Coordinates of C-alpha atoms in Angstrom, one line a residue:
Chain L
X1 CA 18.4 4.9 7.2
X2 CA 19.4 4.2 3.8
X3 CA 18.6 0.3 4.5
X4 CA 15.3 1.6 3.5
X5 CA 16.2 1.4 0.1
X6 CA 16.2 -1.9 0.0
X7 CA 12.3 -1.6 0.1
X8 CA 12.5 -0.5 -3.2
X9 CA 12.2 -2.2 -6.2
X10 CA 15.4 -3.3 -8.3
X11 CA 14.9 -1.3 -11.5
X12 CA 14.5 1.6 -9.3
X13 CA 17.2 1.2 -7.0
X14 CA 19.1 0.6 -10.1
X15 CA 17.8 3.8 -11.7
X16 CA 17.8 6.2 -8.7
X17 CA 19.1 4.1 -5.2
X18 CA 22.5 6.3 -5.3
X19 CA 21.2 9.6 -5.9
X20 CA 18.4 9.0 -3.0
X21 CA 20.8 7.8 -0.5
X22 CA 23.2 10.6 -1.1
X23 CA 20.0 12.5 -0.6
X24 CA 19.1 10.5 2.8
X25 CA 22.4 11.0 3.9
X26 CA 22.2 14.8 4.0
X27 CA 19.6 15.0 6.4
X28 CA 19.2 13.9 10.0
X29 CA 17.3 10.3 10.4
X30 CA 13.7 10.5 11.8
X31 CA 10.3 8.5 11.8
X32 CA 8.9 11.2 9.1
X33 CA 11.9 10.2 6.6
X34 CA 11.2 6.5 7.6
X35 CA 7.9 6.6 6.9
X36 CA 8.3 8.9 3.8
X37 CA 10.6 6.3 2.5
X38 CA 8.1 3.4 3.0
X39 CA 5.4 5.3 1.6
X40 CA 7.6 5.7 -1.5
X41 CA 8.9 2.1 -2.0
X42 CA 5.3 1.5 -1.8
X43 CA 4.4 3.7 -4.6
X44 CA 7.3 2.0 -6.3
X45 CA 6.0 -1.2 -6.4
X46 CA 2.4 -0.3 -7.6
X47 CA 3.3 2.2 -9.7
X48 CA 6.5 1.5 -11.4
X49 CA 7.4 4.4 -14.2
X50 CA 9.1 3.5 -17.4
X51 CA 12.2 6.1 -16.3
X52 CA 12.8 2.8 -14.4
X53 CA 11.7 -0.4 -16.7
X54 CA 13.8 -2.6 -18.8
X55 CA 11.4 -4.4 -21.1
X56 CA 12.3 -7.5 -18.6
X57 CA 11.6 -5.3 -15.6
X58 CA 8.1 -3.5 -17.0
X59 CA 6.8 -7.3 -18.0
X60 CA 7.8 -8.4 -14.1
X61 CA 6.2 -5.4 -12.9
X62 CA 2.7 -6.0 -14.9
X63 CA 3.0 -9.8 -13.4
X64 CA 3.9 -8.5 -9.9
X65 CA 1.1 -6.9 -9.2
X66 CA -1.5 -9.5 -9.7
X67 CA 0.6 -12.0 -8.0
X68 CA 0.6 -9.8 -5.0
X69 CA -2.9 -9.5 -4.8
X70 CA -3.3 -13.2 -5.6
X71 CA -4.7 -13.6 -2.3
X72 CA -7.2 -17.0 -1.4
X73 CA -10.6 -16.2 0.3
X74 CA -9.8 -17.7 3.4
X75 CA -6.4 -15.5 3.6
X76 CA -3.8 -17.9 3.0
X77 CA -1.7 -18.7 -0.3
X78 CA -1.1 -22.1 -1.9
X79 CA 1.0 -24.3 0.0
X80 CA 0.5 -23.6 3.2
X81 CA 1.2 -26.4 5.3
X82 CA 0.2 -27.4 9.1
X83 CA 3.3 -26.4 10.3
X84 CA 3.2 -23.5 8.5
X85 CA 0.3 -22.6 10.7
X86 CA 1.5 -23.9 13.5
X87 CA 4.7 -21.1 12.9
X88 CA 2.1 -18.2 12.2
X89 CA 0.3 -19.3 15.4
X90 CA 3.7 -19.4 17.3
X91 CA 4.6 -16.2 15.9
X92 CA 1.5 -14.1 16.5
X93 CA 0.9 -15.7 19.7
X94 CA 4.2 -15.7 21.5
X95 CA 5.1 -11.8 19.6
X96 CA 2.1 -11.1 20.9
X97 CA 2.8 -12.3 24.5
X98 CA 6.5 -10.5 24.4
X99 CA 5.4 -6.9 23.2
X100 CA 2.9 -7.3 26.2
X101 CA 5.2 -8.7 28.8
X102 CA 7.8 -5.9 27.9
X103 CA 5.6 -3.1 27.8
X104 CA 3.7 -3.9 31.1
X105 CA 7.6 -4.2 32.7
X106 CA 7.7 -0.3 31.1
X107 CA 4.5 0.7 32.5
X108 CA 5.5 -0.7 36.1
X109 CA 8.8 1.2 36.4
X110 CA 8.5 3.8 34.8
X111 CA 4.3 4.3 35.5
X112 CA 2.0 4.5 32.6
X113 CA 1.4 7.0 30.1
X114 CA -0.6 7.3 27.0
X115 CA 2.5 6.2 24.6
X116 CA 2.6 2.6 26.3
X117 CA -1.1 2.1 26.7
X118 CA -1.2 3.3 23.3
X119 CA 1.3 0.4 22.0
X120 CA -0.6 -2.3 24.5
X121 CA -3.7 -1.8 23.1
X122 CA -2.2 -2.6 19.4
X123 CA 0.5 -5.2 20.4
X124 CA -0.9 -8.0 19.0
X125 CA -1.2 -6.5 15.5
X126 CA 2.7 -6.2 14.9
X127 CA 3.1 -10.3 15.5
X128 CA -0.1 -10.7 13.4
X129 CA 1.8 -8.8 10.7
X130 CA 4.8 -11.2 10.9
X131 CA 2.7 -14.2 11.2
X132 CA 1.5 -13.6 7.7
X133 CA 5.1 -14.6 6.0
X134 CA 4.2 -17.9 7.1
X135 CA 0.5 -18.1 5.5
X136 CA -0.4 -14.9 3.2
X137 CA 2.9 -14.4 1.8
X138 CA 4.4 -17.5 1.9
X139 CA 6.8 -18.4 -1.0
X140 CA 6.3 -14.3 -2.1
X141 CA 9.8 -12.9 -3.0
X142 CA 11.8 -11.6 0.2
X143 CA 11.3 -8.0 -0.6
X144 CA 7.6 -8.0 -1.5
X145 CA 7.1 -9.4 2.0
X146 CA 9.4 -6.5 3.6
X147 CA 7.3 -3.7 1.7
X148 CA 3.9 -6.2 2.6
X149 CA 5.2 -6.2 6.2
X150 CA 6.8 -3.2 6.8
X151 CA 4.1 -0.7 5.1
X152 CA 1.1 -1.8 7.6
X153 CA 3.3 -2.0 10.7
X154 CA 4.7 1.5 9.9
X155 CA 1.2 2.5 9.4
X156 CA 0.1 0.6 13.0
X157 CA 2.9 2.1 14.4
X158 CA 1.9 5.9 13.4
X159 CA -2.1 5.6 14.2
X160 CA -0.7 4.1 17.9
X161 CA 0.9 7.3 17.7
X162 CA -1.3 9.3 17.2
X163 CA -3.8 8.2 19.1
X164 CA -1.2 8.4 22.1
X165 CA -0.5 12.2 20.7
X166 CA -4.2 12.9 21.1
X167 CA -4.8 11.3 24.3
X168 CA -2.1 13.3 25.6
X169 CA -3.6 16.4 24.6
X170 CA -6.8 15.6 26.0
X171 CA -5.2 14.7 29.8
X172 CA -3.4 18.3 29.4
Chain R
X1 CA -11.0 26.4 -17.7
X2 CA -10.0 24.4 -21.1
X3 CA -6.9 22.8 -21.0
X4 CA -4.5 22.3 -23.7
X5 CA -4.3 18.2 -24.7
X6 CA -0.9 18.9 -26.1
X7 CA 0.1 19.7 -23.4
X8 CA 1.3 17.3 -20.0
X9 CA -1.3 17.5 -17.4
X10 CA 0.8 17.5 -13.6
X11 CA -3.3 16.6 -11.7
X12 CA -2.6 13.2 -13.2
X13 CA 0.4 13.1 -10.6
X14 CA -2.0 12.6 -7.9
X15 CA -0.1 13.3 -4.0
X16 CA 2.8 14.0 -6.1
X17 CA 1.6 16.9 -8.5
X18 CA 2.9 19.2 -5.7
X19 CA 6.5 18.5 -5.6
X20 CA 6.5 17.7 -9.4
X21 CA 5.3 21.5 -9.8
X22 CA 8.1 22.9 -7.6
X23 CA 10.3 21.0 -8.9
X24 CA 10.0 22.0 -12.6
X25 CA 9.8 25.9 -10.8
X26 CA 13.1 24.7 -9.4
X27 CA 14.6 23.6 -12.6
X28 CA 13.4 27.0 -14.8
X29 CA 16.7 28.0 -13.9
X30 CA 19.2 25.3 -14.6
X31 CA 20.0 22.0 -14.5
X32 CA 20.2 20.2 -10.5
X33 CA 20.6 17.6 -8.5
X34 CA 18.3 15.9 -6.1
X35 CA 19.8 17.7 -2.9
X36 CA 19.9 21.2 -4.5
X37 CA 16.1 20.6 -6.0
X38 CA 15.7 20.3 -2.2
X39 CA 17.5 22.8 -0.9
X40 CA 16.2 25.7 -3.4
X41 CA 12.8 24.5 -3.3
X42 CA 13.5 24.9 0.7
X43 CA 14.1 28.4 0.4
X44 CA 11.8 29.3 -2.2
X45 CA 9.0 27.8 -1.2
X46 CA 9.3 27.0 2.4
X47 CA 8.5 22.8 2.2
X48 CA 11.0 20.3 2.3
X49 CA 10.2 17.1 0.8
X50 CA 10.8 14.0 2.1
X51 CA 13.4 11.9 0.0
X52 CA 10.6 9.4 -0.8
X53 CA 8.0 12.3 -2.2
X54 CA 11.1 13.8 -4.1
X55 CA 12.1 11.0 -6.1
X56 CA 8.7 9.6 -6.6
X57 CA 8.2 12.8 -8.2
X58 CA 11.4 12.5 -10.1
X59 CA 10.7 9.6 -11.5
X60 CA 7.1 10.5 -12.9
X61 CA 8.6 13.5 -14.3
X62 CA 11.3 11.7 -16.1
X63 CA 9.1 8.6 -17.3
X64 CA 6.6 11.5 -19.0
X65 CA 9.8 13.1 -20.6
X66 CA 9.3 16.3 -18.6
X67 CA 12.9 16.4 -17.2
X68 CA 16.1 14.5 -18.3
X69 CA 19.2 13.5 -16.1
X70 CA 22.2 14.8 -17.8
X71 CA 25.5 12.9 -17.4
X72 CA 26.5 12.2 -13.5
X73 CA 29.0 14.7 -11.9
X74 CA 30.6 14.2 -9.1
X75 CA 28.5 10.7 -8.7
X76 CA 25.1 13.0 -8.8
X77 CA 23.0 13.1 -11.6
X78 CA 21.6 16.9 -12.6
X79 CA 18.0 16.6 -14.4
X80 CA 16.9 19.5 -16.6
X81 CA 13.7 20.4 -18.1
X82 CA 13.1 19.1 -21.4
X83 CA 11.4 21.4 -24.1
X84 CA 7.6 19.9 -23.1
X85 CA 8.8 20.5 -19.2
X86 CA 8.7 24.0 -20.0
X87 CA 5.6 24.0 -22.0
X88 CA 3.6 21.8 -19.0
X89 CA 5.2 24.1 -16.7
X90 CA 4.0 27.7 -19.1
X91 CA 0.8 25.8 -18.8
X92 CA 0.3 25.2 -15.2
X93 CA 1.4 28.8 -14.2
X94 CA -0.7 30.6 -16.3
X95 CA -3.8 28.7 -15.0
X96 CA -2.4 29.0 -11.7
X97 CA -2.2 33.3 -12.4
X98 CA -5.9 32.8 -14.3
X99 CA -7.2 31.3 -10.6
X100 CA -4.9 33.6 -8.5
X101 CA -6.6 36.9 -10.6
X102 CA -10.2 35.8 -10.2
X103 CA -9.4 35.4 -6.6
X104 CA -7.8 38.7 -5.8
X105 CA -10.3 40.2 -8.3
X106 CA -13.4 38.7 -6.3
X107 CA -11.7 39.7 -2.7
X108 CA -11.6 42.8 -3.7
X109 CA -14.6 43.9 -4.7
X110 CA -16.2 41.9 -1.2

């Protein structure tokens, strides 16, 4: 699990990656860690603290931020190209199309239950995610797109969850 | 309840004025490391923090001089309090009794 820190920033990973995956390393891997972790690198990035800024790094981290969110209105960045879209399209549509073939194959054999109808219901929004490295995030650096990615599907993941938790409860 | 401007305020922390508590209660003691910050505040307290929350918490600490790291042993680096640690952490627990009083006072008398 300690590929998670890889979410994190460089100055922090610098400042504290060794002491947090000597940390990780005590502890058994599980989706609370995971998601713990991602909730951190995310914090990280937004909120970077001066325990881990080089003058270079704090100036990066003030221009990070609003390059980020440097978001067009119709959701896509500068130089998105046609086949860029085409990839986006191929991406979301044929993910999309996968999850759903492979998770109605689980639901035949081994019968359905609230965790897979959970994860049908929200299989297109995982290959939407991914789709977005090709229009939203295009040309973003390679790590901003993993915590960009990573953070919402983590966050898909757990509400589908949840929601399969619940339902569970309430068929007893 | 007025509070001191002298003195380091841990509600600023937001989600992570929680573990940055314990973990100064953690430190009153002695210098630590990351995993026995987590394993004392484990017993005392009962929560254990994911790494994520820890460090965060770490690292806000550090950045507002309330803890330093003191030179790496055995490739782990022990963080103390610092001199305004202490005082923000004086501060905190005496509010914290000041609450805790008026409560038991008040549950009393019901």
């Amino acid at each position: 699990m300690t590929w998670l820190i890889g979410l994190y920033p460089p100055a922090w990973r610098r400042r504290y990656g060794r002491e947090l995956a000597e940390l990780i390393a005590t502890r058994p891997a599980s989706f609370s860690t995971a998601i713990d972790l991602v909730a951190g690198a995310i914090d990280a990035w937004f909120n970077p603290q001066s325990s881990t800024a080089t003058a270079a790094d704090a100036k990066g981290a003030r221009e990070m931020i609003p390059k980020m969110l440097q978001l067009k209105c119709a959701g896509y960045g500068p130089d998105v190209t046609a086949a860029d879209s085409r990839k986006a399209a191929a991406v979301t549509i044929g993910g999309t199309l996968v999850l759903t073939l492979v998770l109605l194959s689980a639901m035949v054999r081994y019968g359905s239950n609230p965790y897979l109808e959970s994860f049908l219901a929200m299989s297109w929004l995982l290959p939407v995610l991914f789709g977005q490295r090709y229009t939203t995030l295009k040309g973003r650096p390679g790590r901003v797109q993993a915590v960009l990615i990573a953070g919402p599907a983590a966050i898909v993941i757990a509400i589908a969850l949840a929601t399969a938790w619940i339902n569970a409860l309430a068929r007893g | 309840m007025a509070r001191r401007d002298d003195v380091a305020d841990l509600e600023e922390f937001g989600r992570f004025a929680e573990p940055a508590l314990l973990i100064l209660v953690s430190l009153a003691d002695g210098a630590k490391h990351g995993y026995a910050i987590t394993e004392d505040i484990a017993s005392y307290a009962g929560v254990r923090f994911g790494p994520g929350s820890l460090y965060g918490a770490i690292a806000r600490l550090e950045s507002r001089g309330l803890i330093e790291a003191l030179e790496a042993e055995d490739r782990r680096n022990p963080y103390q309090l610092t001199a305004a640690g202490e005082k923000a952490l004086r501060a905190r627990l005496a509010s914290m009794q000041a609450v805790a009083k008026v409560g038991q006072r008040r549950l009393a008398s019901a």
